[in-house]
């Protein structure tokens, strides 16, 4: 067949260059993994304890609805009247 007659040759520098790129990628990956582990350790150490916060509905964005107990907030599709103390276009609420 025609395939048997043809001889396939590898490009001379493609394989070594690819091996170099893979080696550099592995080196970078090891460094990134070490940095990630270090960063995770720092985050776990410096995370503050949970605290209870009471949200102030008078400061809520017009589309944010603060629960009756002031412990949670949710986005509403309908906009209520904007508060004079609110944040305008920023979806925020003070706690």
mmCIF file of C-alpha atoms in Angstrom:
data_model
loop_
_atom_site.group_PDB
_atom_site.id
_atom_site.type_symbol
_atom_site.label_atom_id
_atom_site.label_comp_id
_atom_site.label_asym_id
_atom_site.label_seq_id
_atom_site.Cartn_x
_atom_site.Cartn_y
_atom_site.Cartn_z
ATOM 1 C CA UNK A 1 0.000 0.000 0.000
ATOM 2 C CA UNK A 2 0.968 3.615 -0.317
ATOM 3 C CA UNK A 3 1.426 4.027 3.462
ATOM 4 C CA UNK A 4 3.982 1.235 3.545
ATOM 5 C CA UNK A 5 6.071 2.984 0.887
ATOM 6 C CA UNK A 6 6.156 6.324 2.663
ATOM 7 C CA UNK A 7 8.563 6.843 5.519
ATOM 8 C CA UNK A 8 7.473 9.213 8.226
ATOM 9 C CA UNK A 9 10.143 11.330 9.849
ATOM 10 C CA UNK A 10 9.879 13.321 13.040
ATOM 11 C CA UNK A 11 10.751 16.982 12.836
ATOM 12 C CA UNK A 12 14.317 17.130 14.193
ATOM 13 C CA UNK A 13 13.888 19.749 16.949
ATOM 14 C CA UNK A 14 10.210 19.445 17.805
ATOM 15 C CA UNK A 15 10.465 16.656 20.379
ATOM 16 C CA UNK A 16 13.408 18.100 22.398
ATOM 17 C CA UNK A 17 11.790 21.556 22.409
ATOM 18 C CA UNK A 18 8.501 20.070 23.606
ATOM 19 C CA UNK A 19 10.324 18.167 26.356
ATOM 20 C CA UNK A 20 11.979 21.430 27.484
ATOM 21 C CA UNK A 21 8.619 23.203 27.611
ATOM 22 C CA UNK A 22 7.066 20.380 29.618
ATOM 23 C CA UNK A 23 10.013 20.467 32.035
ATOM 24 C CA UNK A 24 9.652 24.236 32.547
ATOM 25 C CA UNK A 25 5.903 23.822 33.064
ATOM 26 C CA UNK A 26 6.494 21.162 35.731
ATOM 27 C CA UNK A 27 8.983 23.421 37.542
ATOM 28 C CA UNK A 28 6.530 26.319 37.535
ATOM 29 C CA UNK A 29 3.716 24.041 38.672
ATOM 30 C CA UNK A 30 5.730 22.858 41.696
ATOM 31 C CA UNK A 31 6.474 26.462 42.694
ATOM 32 C CA UNK A 32 2.815 27.448 42.301
ATOM 33 C CA UNK A 33 1.654 24.482 44.384
ATOM 34 C CA UNK A 34 4.078 25.448 47.171
ATOM 35 C CA UNK A 35 2.877 29.067 47.072
ATOM 36 C CA UNK A 36 -0.763 27.943 47.177
ATOM 37 C CA UNK A 37 -0.114 25.700 50.191
ATOM 38 C CA UNK A 38 1.643 28.565 51.977
ATOM 39 C CA UNK A 39 -1.185 30.987 51.177
ATOM 40 C CA UNK A 40 -3.819 28.508 52.395
ATOM 41 C CA UNK A 41 -1.918 28.091 55.671
ATOM 42 C CA UNK A 42 -1.856 31.876 56.152
ATOM 43 C CA UNK A 43 -5.572 32.179 55.378
ATOM 44 C CA UNK A 44 -6.539 29.428 57.790
ATOM 45 C CA UNK A 45 -4.453 31.022 60.511
ATOM 46 C CA UNK A 46 -5.794 34.550 60.041
ATOM 47 C CA UNK A 47 -9.489 33.897 59.470
ATOM 48 C CA UNK A 48 -11.502 35.642 62.173
ATOM 49 C CA UNK A 49 -14.091 33.833 64.225
ATOM 50 C CA UNK A 50 -17.721 34.071 63.190
ATOM 51 C CA UNK A 51 -19.701 36.895 64.734
ATOM 52 C CA UNK A 52 -23.395 37.730 64.673
ATOM 53 C CA UNK A 53 -24.212 40.925 62.820
ATOM 54 C CA UNK A 54 -27.499 42.799 62.775
ATOM 55 C CA UNK A 55 -28.166 44.472 59.425
ATOM 56 C CA UNK A 56 -29.639 47.970 59.276
ATOM 57 C CA UNK A 57 -32.565 47.932 56.793
ATOM 58 C CA UNK A 58 -32.584 51.735 56.554
ATOM 59 C CA UNK A 59 -29.158 51.586 54.874
ATOM 60 C CA UNK A 60 -30.008 48.766 52.438
ATOM 61 C CA UNK A 61 -29.961 49.175 48.672
ATOM 62 C CA UNK A 62 -33.557 49.490 47.316
ATOM 63 C CA UNK A 63 -33.457 45.925 45.915
ATOM 64 C CA UNK A 64 -32.072 44.324 49.086
ATOM 65 C CA UNK A 65 -34.638 43.015 51.542
ATOM 66 C CA UNK A 66 -33.348 42.610 55.096
ATOM 67 C CA UNK A 67 -35.070 39.894 57.150
ATOM 68 C CA UNK A 68 -37.218 40.850 60.153
ATOM 69 C CA UNK A 69 -34.524 39.676 62.585
ATOM 70 C CA UNK A 70 -31.833 41.642 60.679
ATOM 71 C CA UNK A 71 -29.636 38.545 60.249
ATOM 72 C CA UNK A 72 -29.966 37.947 56.508
ATOM 73 C CA UNK A 73 -30.570 39.786 53.262
ATOM 74 C CA UNK A 74 -31.812 38.771 49.830
ATOM 75 C CA UNK A 75 -32.067 40.378 46.398
ATOM 76 C CA UNK A 76 -35.601 41.305 45.312
ATOM 77 C CA UNK A 77 -36.750 41.675 41.708
ATOM 78 C CA UNK A 78 -38.984 44.597 42.670
ATOM 79 C CA UNK A 79 -37.369 47.766 43.887
ATOM 80 C CA UNK A 80 -38.659 49.452 47.042
ATOM 81 C CA UNK A 81 -38.402 53.197 47.630
ATOM 82 C CA UNK A 82 -34.761 54.294 47.834
ATOM 83 C CA UNK A 83 -33.573 55.201 51.324
ATOM 84 C CA UNK A 84 -32.060 58.600 52.018
ATOM 85 C CA UNK A 85 -29.265 56.827 53.918
ATOM 86 C CA UNK A 86 -28.762 54.102 51.292
ATOM 87 C CA UNK A 87 -25.827 53.632 48.971
ATOM 88 C CA UNK A 88 -27.506 54.556 45.708
ATOM 89 C CA UNK A 89 -26.432 52.124 42.994
ATOM 90 C CA UNK A 90 -24.155 49.948 45.168
ATOM 91 C CA UNK A 91 -25.925 46.793 46.450
ATOM 92 C CA UNK A 92 -24.851 47.244 50.082
ATOM 93 C CA UNK A 93 -26.274 47.257 53.586
ATOM 94 C CA UNK A 94 -24.590 48.288 56.833
ATOM 95 C CA UNK A 95 -24.363 45.869 59.710
#
